[in-house]
Amino acid sequence: MKARVVIVGSYVQDLSFYVAEFARPGETLPADLRPGAGGKGFNQAVAATQAGVPTLFIGAIGHDAAGAGARDFARQHGVRAEFVVKKKEPTGVASIAINAAGQNQILVALGANLALHIRDVPIRPLTGAEVVVCQAESDMKTAAHVLRTARRQGAVTIFNPAPMHAKVDLAILRHVEVLIPNEAEFVALVNRSPRSGLKNFTTEALLRLAPDRLHALCRTFNVPIVIVTLGARGCFVSQPDVYARVNAHGVDAVDTTGAGDAFVGGFAAGLVKFNKNVFEAAHFANAVAALAVTRHGTASGMPTAREIARFLRRRDHA
Ligand code: RIB
Ligand code: NA
């Protein structure tokens, strides 16, 4: 079956350490370790696959045990993946601390992910896809090339600027149809964009903004659809002529790592399922993220289509 969603991005071996509280500088703490598959791109691909939409992941791994683990996970979970094996760079690794509140701190060594070159990405899947997604854990030249190619072919292109860093060039936004930043990434984009007219914008200021002001700020990026994810508060959807908050589903979070990835993967799948209806896709994505944060791990915590359907049935009738 042809992939309807194609995600080009990162695979990372996650080492998740569960602790009561985060360590302070110089402190050593005992922790429970759960290793697992991760990486923003891969997490998103697992979320979209499990949500029931044929999805292809394209990313780079090293010639090492962690890379073999990537293949095993993909095989076991029915995730279609084209792993490009790099001889010189190791598979990406992340050290993740998760505290009792389910918050996280992540250190990521991207390794092979940054060596995924334009010539490594097969063009054919991009030309057949309905939705193509990139994040910022890749070489940004490769991401821009993928989004440009996909958009020319008529796919809906999604860019998730996570994590935000100096090499994320705003010129990439020309190729983006749906921009999905979280609060911090949105703030960074606003401060960097000359058209916003702001330089010292903060997350606190963002949370105080009236919806029409937030909408106006979203419009300064010149991207057709901007979705700002707001964690437990859901998300804000801004299109040229319409904007609205889409509320989250309240749950008890045990591990919020990968919540953004659950949202982005769920949204990509939702666009396919709901015939490109952005609000329905966002509502669906909120459910995927809500379920994901109730479980440990990133890729391994993504819910199935059945679980999402059951969850939404209960919520919508409550
Ligand atoms: O978004 C969560 C992901 O970010 C983790 O899986 C980790 O690999 C980091 O890349
Ligand atoms: Na999780």
mmCIF file of C-alpha atoms and ligand atoms in Angstrom:
data_model
loop_
_atom_site.group_PDB
_atom_site.id
_atom_site.type_symbol
_atom_site.label_atom_id
_atom_site.label_comp_id
_atom_site.label_asym_id
_atom_site.label_seq_id
_atom_site.Cartn_x
_atom_site.Cartn_y
_atom_site.Cartn_z
ATOM 1 C CA MET A 1 0.000 0.000 0.000
ATOM 2 C CA LYS A 2 1.216 3.479 -0.870
ATOM 3 C CA ALA A 3 2.243 5.617 2.098
ATOM 4 C CA ARG A 4 -0.202 8.496 2.537
ATOM 5 C CA VAL A 5 1.970 10.171 5.168
ATOM 6 C CA VAL A 6 5.752 10.393 4.763
ATOM 7 C CA ILE A 7 7.884 11.552 7.670
ATOM 8 C CA VAL A 8 11.516 12.416 7.026
ATOM 9 C CA GLY A 9 13.397 12.950 10.265
ATOM 10 C CA SER A 10 15.234 11.612 13.264
ATOM 11 C CA TYR A 11 15.590 8.212 14.835
ATOM 12 C CA VAL A 12 17.085 8.289 18.327
ATOM 13 C CA GLN A 13 17.710 5.596 20.912
ATOM 14 C CA ASP A 14 16.061 6.981 24.066
ATOM 15 C CA LEU A 15 17.471 6.275 27.503
ATOM 16 C CA SER A 16 14.657 7.379 29.795
ATOM 17 C CA PHE A 17 15.605 7.784 33.456
ATOM 18 C CA TYR A 18 12.667 8.083 35.864
ATOM 19 C CA VAL A 19 13.501 10.096 38.989
ATOM 20 C CA ALA A 20 11.556 11.715 41.831
ATOM 21 C CA GLU A 21 13.143 15.110 41.158
ATOM 22 C CA PHE A 22 15.616 16.397 38.585
ATOM 23 C CA ALA A 23 19.278 16.315 39.611
ATOM 24 C CA ARG A 24 20.929 19.573 40.623
ATOM 25 C CA PRO A 25 24.401 20.442 39.295
ATOM 26 C CA GLY A 26 26.949 18.109 40.870
ATOM 27 C CA GLU A 27 24.314 15.711 42.220
ATOM 28 C CA THR A 28 24.072 11.955 41.562
ATOM 29 C CA LEU A 29 20.641 10.309 41.808
ATOM 30 C CA PRO A 30 19.400 6.739 41.546
ATOM 31 C CA ALA A 31 16.853 6.223 38.761
ATOM 32 C CA ASP A 32 14.785 3.609 36.939
ATOM 33 C CA LEU A 33 15.955 3.176 33.366
ATOM 34 C CA ARG A 34 13.712 2.295 30.416
ATOM 35 C CA PRO A 35 15.476 2.293 27.068
ATOM 36 C CA GLY A 36 13.279 2.648 24.020
ATOM 37 C CA ALA A 37 12.908 3.832 20.447
ATOM 38 C CA GLY A 38 12.605 7.584 19.987
ATOM 39 C CA GLY A 39 13.569 10.598 17.943
ATOM 40 C CA LYS A 40 10.984 13.187 17.002
ATOM 41 C CA GLY A 41 10.597 11.993 13.418
ATOM 42 C CA PHE A 42 10.317 8.339 14.318
ATOM 43 C CA ASN A 43 7.923 9.011 17.210
ATOM 44 C CA GLN A 44 5.682 10.940 14.833
ATOM 45 C CA ALA A 45 5.793 8.100 12.296
ATOM 46 C CA VAL A 46 4.852 5.548 14.968
ATOM 47 C CA ALA A 47 1.970 7.781 16.110
ATOM 48 C CA ALA A 48 0.623 8.190 12.554
ATOM 49 C CA THR A 49 1.025 4.475 11.742
ATOM 50 C CA GLN A 50 -0.724 3.331 14.890
ATOM 51 C CA ALA A 51 -3.465 5.889 14.359
ATOM 52 C CA GLY A 52 -4.295 3.812 11.302
ATOM 53 C CA VAL A 53 -2.821 5.670 8.325
ATOM 54 C CA PRO A 54 -0.205 4.079 6.005
ATOM 55 C CA THR A 55 2.966 5.962 6.877
ATOM 56 C CA LEU A 56 6.593 5.781 5.799
ATOM 57 C CA PHE A 57 9.493 6.957 7.931
ATOM 58 C CA ILE A 58 12.776 7.931 6.270
ATOM 59 C CA GLY A 59 15.794 8.577 8.486
ATOM 60 C CA ALA A 60 19.429 7.751 9.176
ATOM 61 C CA ILE A 61 20.967 5.386 11.715
ATOM 62 C CA GLY A 62 24.500 4.197 12.432
ATOM 63 C CA HIS A 63 26.059 0.798 11.802
ATOM 64 C CA ASP A 64 25.658 -0.201 15.461
ATOM 65 C CA ALA A 65 23.502 -1.959 18.044
ATOM 66 C CA ALA A 66 21.171 1.020 18.482
ATOM 67 C CA GLY A 67 20.588 1.036 14.724
ATOM 68 C CA ALA A 68 19.730 -2.669 14.829
ATOM 69 C CA GLY A 69 17.300 -1.810 17.640
ATOM 70 C CA ALA A 70 15.599 0.694 15.327
ATOM 71 C CA ARG A 71 14.941 -2.020 12.742
ATOM 72 C CA ASP A 72 13.666 -4.418 15.423
ATOM 73 C CA PHE A 73 11.235 -1.869 16.828
ATOM 74 C CA ALA A 74 9.946 -0.957 13.365
ATOM 75 C CA ARG A 75 9.452 -4.606 12.463
ATOM 76 C CA GLN A 76 7.717 -5.469 15.729
ATOM 77 C CA HIS A 77 5.359 -2.497 15.541
ATOM 78 C CA GLY A 78 4.583 -2.647 11.832
ATOM 79 C CA VAL A 79 6.191 0.725 11.153
ATOM 80 C CA ARG A 80 7.377 1.128 7.570
ATOM 81 C CA ALA A 81 10.825 2.629 7.635
ATOM 82 C CA GLU A 82 13.626 3.300 5.205
ATOM 83 C CA PHE A 83 16.697 3.505 7.386
ATOM 84 C CA VAL A 84 19.741 4.938 5.647
ATOM 85 C CA VAL A 85 22.811 3.409 7.320
ATOM 86 C CA LYS A 86 25.731 5.765 7.932
ATOM 87 C CA LYS A 87 29.174 4.193 8.257
ATOM 88 C CA LYS A 88 30.904 6.975 10.155
ATOM 89 C CA GLU A 89 28.201 8.429 12.401
ATOM 90 C CA PRO A 90 26.556 6.575 15.295
ATOM 91 C CA THR A 91 22.804 6.226 15.789
ATOM 92 C CA GLY A 92 21.380 9.189 17.700
ATOM 93 C CA VAL A 93 21.094 8.791 21.481
ATOM 94 C CA ALA A 94 19.077 10.783 24.021
ATOM 95 C CA SER A 95 19.440 10.945 27.775
ATOM 96 C CA ILE A 96 16.024 11.808 29.170
ATOM 97 C CA ALA A 97 15.201 12.529 32.809
ATOM 98 C CA ILE A 98 11.524 12.332 33.783
ATOM 99 C CA ASN A 99 10.432 13.582 37.210
ATOM 100 C CA ALA A 100 7.445 12.535 39.319
ATOM 101 C CA ALA A 101 5.273 15.196 37.660
ATOM 102 C CA GLY A 102 5.963 13.619 34.257
ATOM 103 C CA GLN A 103 8.048 16.590 33.096
ATOM 104 C CA ASN A 104 11.249 15.936 31.174
ATOM 105 C CA GLN A 105 14.748 17.187 30.448
ATOM 106 C CA ILE A 106 16.373 15.862 27.264
ATOM 107 C CA LEU A 107 19.966 15.788 26.043
ATOM 108 C CA VAL A 108 20.210 14.495 22.505
ATOM 109 C CA ALA A 109 23.292 13.560 20.466
ATOM 110 C CA LEU A 110 21.882 13.415 16.938
ATOM 111 C CA GLY A 111 24.769 11.525 15.295
ATOM 112 C CA ALA A 112 23.699 9.927 11.997
ATOM 113 C CA ASN A 113 20.540 12.067 11.805
ATOM 114 C CA LEU A 114 22.558 15.130 10.848
ATOM 115 C CA ALA A 115 24.220 13.147 8.054
ATOM 116 C CA LEU A 116 20.974 12.406 6.185
ATOM 117 C CA HIS A 117 21.738 14.179 2.910
ATOM 118 C CA ILE A 118 19.461 15.263 0.120
ATOM 119 C CA ARG A 119 20.757 12.419 -2.079
ATOM 120 C CA ASP A 120 19.823 9.892 0.663
ATOM 121 C CA VAL A 121 16.116 10.716 0.473
ATOM 122 C CA PRO A 122 14.218 8.759 -2.200
ATOM 123 C CA ILE A 123 11.994 11.060 -4.248
ATOM 124 C CA ARG A 124 9.284 8.577 -5.173
ATOM 125 C CA PRO A 125 7.519 8.287 -1.798
ATOM 126 C CA LEU A 126 7.465 12.087 -1.575
ATOM 127 C CA THR A 127 5.668 12.450 -4.869
ATOM 128 C CA GLY A 128 2.893 10.028 -3.916
ATOM 129 C CA ALA A 129 2.235 11.246 -0.367
ATOM 130 C CA GLU A 130 -0.693 13.350 0.802
ATOM 131 C CA VAL A 131 1.110 14.686 3.853
ATOM 132 C CA VAL A 132 4.880 15.124 4.322
ATOM 133 C CA VAL A 133 6.398 16.039 7.682
ATOM 134 C CA CYS A 134 9.844 17.270 8.820
ATOM 135 C CA GLN A 135 11.253 18.426 12.174
ATOM 136 C CA ALA A 136 14.440 20.211 13.253
ATOM 137 C CA GLU A 137 16.488 17.179 14.361
ATOM 138 C CA SER A 138 17.763 16.804 10.791
ATOM 139 C CA ASP A 139 20.122 18.634 8.476
ATOM 140 C CA MET A 140 18.016 21.711 7.707
ATOM 141 C CA LYS A 141 19.079 21.721 4.038
ATOM 142 C CA THR A 142 17.671 18.221 3.675
ATOM 143 C CA ALA A 143 14.449 19.183 5.453
ATOM 144 C CA ALA A 144 13.991 22.247 3.218
ATOM 145 C CA HIS A 145 14.600 20.122 0.112
ATOM 146 C CA VAL A 146 12.071 17.499 1.236
ATOM 147 C CA LEU A 147 9.381 20.079 1.994
ATOM 148 C CA ARG A 148 10.015 21.989 -1.244
ATOM 149 C CA THR A 149 9.818 18.807 -3.339
ATOM 150 C CA ALA A 150 6.708 17.539 -1.581
ATOM 151 C CA ARG A 151 4.864 20.828 -1.854
ATOM 152 C CA ARG A 152 5.591 21.098 -5.578
ATOM 153 C CA GLN A 153 3.988 17.677 -5.925
ATOM 154 C CA GLY A 154 0.865 18.868 -4.144
ATOM 155 C CA ALA A 155 1.370 17.270 -0.720
ATOM 156 C CA VAL A 156 0.409 19.095 2.466
ATOM 157 C CA THR A 157 3.770 19.927 4.064
ATOM 158 C CA ILE A 158 4.091 20.088 7.836
ATOM 159 C CA PHE A 159 7.100 21.539 9.630
ATOM 160 C CA ASN A 160 7.523 21.011 13.367
ATOM 161 C CA PRO A 161 10.400 23.339 14.400
ATOM 162 C CA ALA A 162 11.482 21.075 17.257
ATOM 163 C CA PRO A 163 13.887 21.565 18.788
ATOM 164 C CA MET A 164 14.308 25.230 17.880
ATOM 165 C CA HIS A 165 17.971 26.127 17.250
ATOM 166 C CA ALA A 166 20.157 28.603 15.386
ATOM 167 C CA LYS A 167 20.247 26.548 12.176
ATOM 168 C CA VAL A 168 16.479 26.688 11.716
ATOM 169 C CA ASP A 169 16.367 29.279 8.946
ATOM 170 C CA LEU A 170 13.010 31.020 8.559
ATOM 171 C CA ALA A 171 13.418 30.670 4.772
ATOM 172 C CA ILE A 172 12.202 27.072 5.178
ATOM 173 C CA LEU A 173 8.724 28.442 5.935
ATOM 174 C CA ARG A 174 8.243 29.188 2.213
ATOM 175 C CA HIS A 175 7.772 25.453 1.674
ATOM 176 C CA VAL A 176 5.498 24.891 4.654
ATOM 177 C CA GLU A 177 1.730 24.626 4.614
ATOM 178 C CA VAL A 178 1.236 23.769 8.288
ATOM 179 C CA LEU A 179 3.659 25.064 10.926
ATOM 180 C CA ILE A 180 3.354 23.332 14.320
ATOM 181 C CA PRO A 181 5.501 24.893 17.069
ATOM 182 C CA ASN A 182 5.010 24.478 20.817
ATOM 183 C CA GLU A 183 4.890 27.558 23.055
ATOM 184 C CA ALA A 184 8.657 27.958 23.393
ATOM 185 C CA GLU A 185 9.287 27.349 19.700
ATOM 186 C CA PHE A 186 6.560 29.820 18.752
ATOM 187 C CA VAL A 187 8.117 32.466 21.013
ATOM 188 C CA ALA A 188 11.541 31.866 19.455
ATOM 189 C CA LEU A 189 10.093 32.120 15.935
ATOM 190 C CA VAL A 190 8.297 35.372 16.774
ATOM 191 C CA ASN A 191 11.464 36.909 18.216
ATOM 192 C CA ARG A 192 13.434 35.891 15.164
ATOM 193 C CA SER A 193 10.948 36.970 12.523
ATOM 194 C CA PRO A 194 11.366 40.596 11.365
ATOM 195 C CA ARG A 195 7.707 40.761 10.336
ATOM 196 C CA SER A 196 6.438 40.174 13.874
ATOM 197 C CA GLY A 197 7.936 43.481 15.068
ATOM 198 C CA LEU A 198 8.738 41.851 18.448
ATOM 199 C CA LYS A 199 12.099 41.053 20.015
ATOM 200 C CA ASN A 200 11.485 40.296 23.681
ATOM 201 C CA PHE A 201 8.345 38.230 23.396
ATOM 202 C CA THR A 202 8.029 35.597 26.169
ATOM 203 C CA THR A 203 5.976 32.487 26.893
ATOM 204 C CA GLU A 204 4.197 34.381 29.700
ATOM 205 C CA ALA A 205 3.237 37.098 27.219
ATOM 206 C CA LEU A 206 2.042 34.452 24.772
ATOM 207 C CA LEU A 207 -0.246 32.882 27.366
ATOM 208 C CA ARG A 208 -1.772 36.285 28.168
ATOM 209 C CA LEU A 209 -2.512 37.154 24.521
ATOM 210 C CA ALA A 210 -6.102 37.581 23.411
ATOM 211 C CA PRO A 211 -6.988 35.103 20.631
ATOM 212 C CA ASP A 212 -7.180 37.788 17.930
ATOM 213 C CA ARG A 213 -3.690 39.015 18.834
ATOM 214 C CA LEU A 214 -2.289 35.485 18.795
ATOM 215 C CA HIS A 215 -3.945 34.965 15.433
ATOM 216 C CA ALA A 216 -2.351 38.165 14.102
ATOM 217 C CA LEU A 217 1.072 36.984 15.288
ATOM 218 C CA CYS A 218 0.587 33.592 13.622
ATOM 219 C CA ARG A 219 -0.181 35.412 10.383
ATOM 220 C CA THR A 220 3.221 37.169 10.380
ATOM 221 C CA PHE A 221 4.912 33.897 9.334
ATOM 222 C CA ASN A 222 3.093 33.905 6.016
ATOM 223 C CA VAL A 223 2.274 30.195 6.379
ATOM 224 C CA PRO A 224 -1.291 29.076 5.498
ATOM 225 C CA ILE A 225 -1.913 27.195 8.756
ATOM 226 C CA VAL A 226 -0.188 27.702 12.106
ATOM 227 C CA ILE A 227 -0.945 25.448 15.069
ATOM 228 C CA VAL A 228 0.587 26.390 18.398
ATOM 229 C CA THR A 229 0.550 23.428 20.762
ATOM 230 C CA LEU A 230 -0.122 24.472 24.362
ATOM 231 C CA GLY A 231 0.441 21.258 26.330
ATOM 232 C CA ALA A 232 -2.403 20.535 28.732
ATOM 233 C CA ARG A 233 -4.250 23.563 27.351
ATOM 234 C CA GLY A 234 -4.672 22.014 23.899
ATOM 235 C CA CYS A 235 -3.735 23.974 20.815
ATOM 236 C CA PHE A 236 -4.452 27.168 18.918
ATOM 237 C CA VAL A 237 -5.283 26.858 15.225
ATOM 238 C CA SER A 238 -4.808 29.840 12.925
ATOM 239 C CA GLN A 239 -5.825 29.918 9.266
ATOM 240 C CA PRO A 240 -6.125 33.095 7.158
ATOM 241 C CA ASP A 241 -9.840 33.591 7.790
ATOM 242 C CA VAL A 242 -10.522 31.519 10.906
ATOM 243 C CA TYR A 243 -8.899 30.806 14.262
ATOM 244 C CA ALA A 244 -9.849 28.917 17.409
ATOM 245 C CA ARG A 245 -8.533 27.118 20.447
ATOM 246 C CA VAL A 246 -9.035 23.363 20.353
ATOM 247 C CA ASN A 247 -9.230 22.149 23.944
ATOM 248 C CA ALA A 248 -7.108 19.327 25.290
ATOM 249 C CA HIS A 249 -8.527 16.233 26.985
ATOM 250 C CA GLY A 250 -7.573 16.247 30.682
ATOM 251 C CA VAL A 251 -5.550 13.189 31.749
ATOM 252 C CA ASP A 252 -3.033 12.265 34.439
ATOM 253 C CA ALA A 253 0.379 12.496 32.803
ATOM 254 C CA VAL A 254 3.128 10.066 33.775
ATOM 255 C CA ASP A 255 5.565 10.974 30.994
ATOM 256 C CA THR A 256 5.117 13.986 28.728
ATOM 257 C CA THR A 257 8.163 13.126 26.600
ATOM 258 C CA GLY A 258 7.077 12.895 22.983
ATOM 259 C CA ALA A 259 3.686 14.567 23.593
ATOM 260 C CA GLY A 260 4.440 17.029 20.801
ATOM 261 C CA ASP A 261 5.389 14.134 18.521
ATOM 262 C CA ALA A 262 2.142 12.335 19.346
ATOM 263 C CA PHE A 263 0.292 15.519 18.393
ATOM 264 C CA VAL A 264 2.165 16.049 15.107
ATOM 265 C CA GLY A 265 1.916 12.383 14.051
ATOM 266 C CA GLY A 266 -1.739 12.297 15.094
ATOM 267 C CA PHE A 267 -2.413 15.508 13.199
ATOM 268 C CA ALA A 268 -0.793 14.184 10.004
ATOM 269 C CA ALA A 269 -2.895 11.031 10.283
ATOM 270 C CA GLY A 270 -5.972 13.115 11.113
ATOM 271 C CA LEU A 271 -5.575 15.214 7.953
ATOM 272 C CA VAL A 272 -5.740 12.014 5.896
ATOM 273 C CA LYS A 273 -8.625 10.529 7.913
ATOM 274 C CA PHE A 274 -10.740 13.675 7.947
ATOM 275 C CA ASN A 275 -10.229 14.738 4.377
ATOM 276 C CA LYS A 276 -7.851 17.624 5.286
ATOM 277 C CA ASN A 277 -10.230 19.127 7.880
ATOM 278 C CA VAL A 278 -7.769 20.978 10.109
ATOM 279 C CA PHE A 279 -9.994 21.325 13.169
ATOM 280 C CA GLU A 280 -11.047 17.676 13.181
ATOM 281 C CA ALA A 281 -7.427 16.664 12.715
ATOM 282 C CA ALA A 282 -6.395 18.886 15.663
ATOM 283 C CA HIS A 283 -9.114 17.411 17.889
ATOM 284 C CA PHE A 284 -7.905 13.920 16.945
ATOM 285 C CA ALA A 285 -4.257 14.925 17.528
ATOM 286 C CA ASN A 286 -5.141 16.186 21.017
ATOM 287 C CA ALA A 287 -6.532 12.729 21.818
ATOM 288 C CA VAL A 288 -3.399 10.986 20.515
ATOM 289 C CA ALA A 289 -1.221 13.255 22.674
ATOM 290 C CA ALA A 290 -3.480 12.821 25.732
ATOM 291 C CA LEU A 291 -3.183 9.033 25.545
ATOM 292 C CA ALA A 292 0.566 9.143 24.873
ATOM 293 C CA VAL A 293 1.359 11.109 28.036
ATOM 294 C CA THR A 294 -0.415 8.544 30.230
ATOM 295 C CA ARG A 295 2.265 5.987 29.274
ATOM 296 C CA HIS A 296 5.974 5.635 29.747
ATOM 297 C CA GLY A 297 8.285 6.030 26.785
ATOM 298 C CA THR A 298 8.006 7.919 23.524
ATOM 299 C CA ALA A 299 7.515 5.713 20.428
ATOM 300 C CA SER A 300 6.372 2.803 22.595
ATOM 301 C CA GLY A 301 3.718 4.984 24.261
ATOM 302 C CA MET A 302 1.797 5.903 21.111
ATOM 303 C CA PRO A 303 -1.851 4.741 21.137
ATOM 304 C CA THR A 304 -3.559 2.541 18.536
ATOM 305 C CA ALA A 305 -6.491 3.564 16.350
ATOM 306 C CA ARG A 306 -8.827 1.503 18.550
ATOM 307 C CA GLU A 307 -7.612 3.122 21.727
ATOM 308 C CA ILE A 308 -8.013 6.588 20.213
ATOM 309 C CA ALA A 309 -11.525 5.793 18.973
ATOM 310 C CA ARG A 310 -12.591 4.450 22.377
ATOM 311 C CA PHE A 311 -11.108 7.486 24.134
ATOM 312 C CA LEU A 312 -12.848 9.948 21.807
ATOM 313 C CA ARG A 313 -16.171 8.139 22.116
ATOM 314 C CA ARG A 314 -16.040 8.434 25.885
ATOM 315 C CA ARG A 315 -14.950 12.083 25.810
ATOM 316 C CA ASP A 316 -17.382 13.242 23.169
ATOM 317 C CA HIS A 317 -20.303 11.641 25.015
ATOM 318 C CA ALA A 318 -19.214 12.711 28.502
HETATM 319 O O1 RIB B 1 10.295 14.627 21.365
HETATM 320 C C1 RIB B 1 10.848 13.611 22.125
HETATM 321 C C2 RIB B 1 12.091 13.082 21.484
HETATM 322 O O2 RIB B 1 13.066 14.084 21.464
HETATM 323 C C3 RIB B 1 12.706 11.920 22.231
HETATM 324 O O3 RIB B 1 12.256 10.684 21.750
HETATM 325 C C4 RIB B 1 14.196 12.130 22.074
HETATM 326 O O4 RIB B 1 14.768 11.175 21.239
HETATM 327 C C5 RIB B 1 14.347 13.534 21.504
HETATM 328 O O5 RIB B 1 14.848 13.527 20.235
HETATM 329 NA NA NA B 2 4.582 8.665 26.731
#
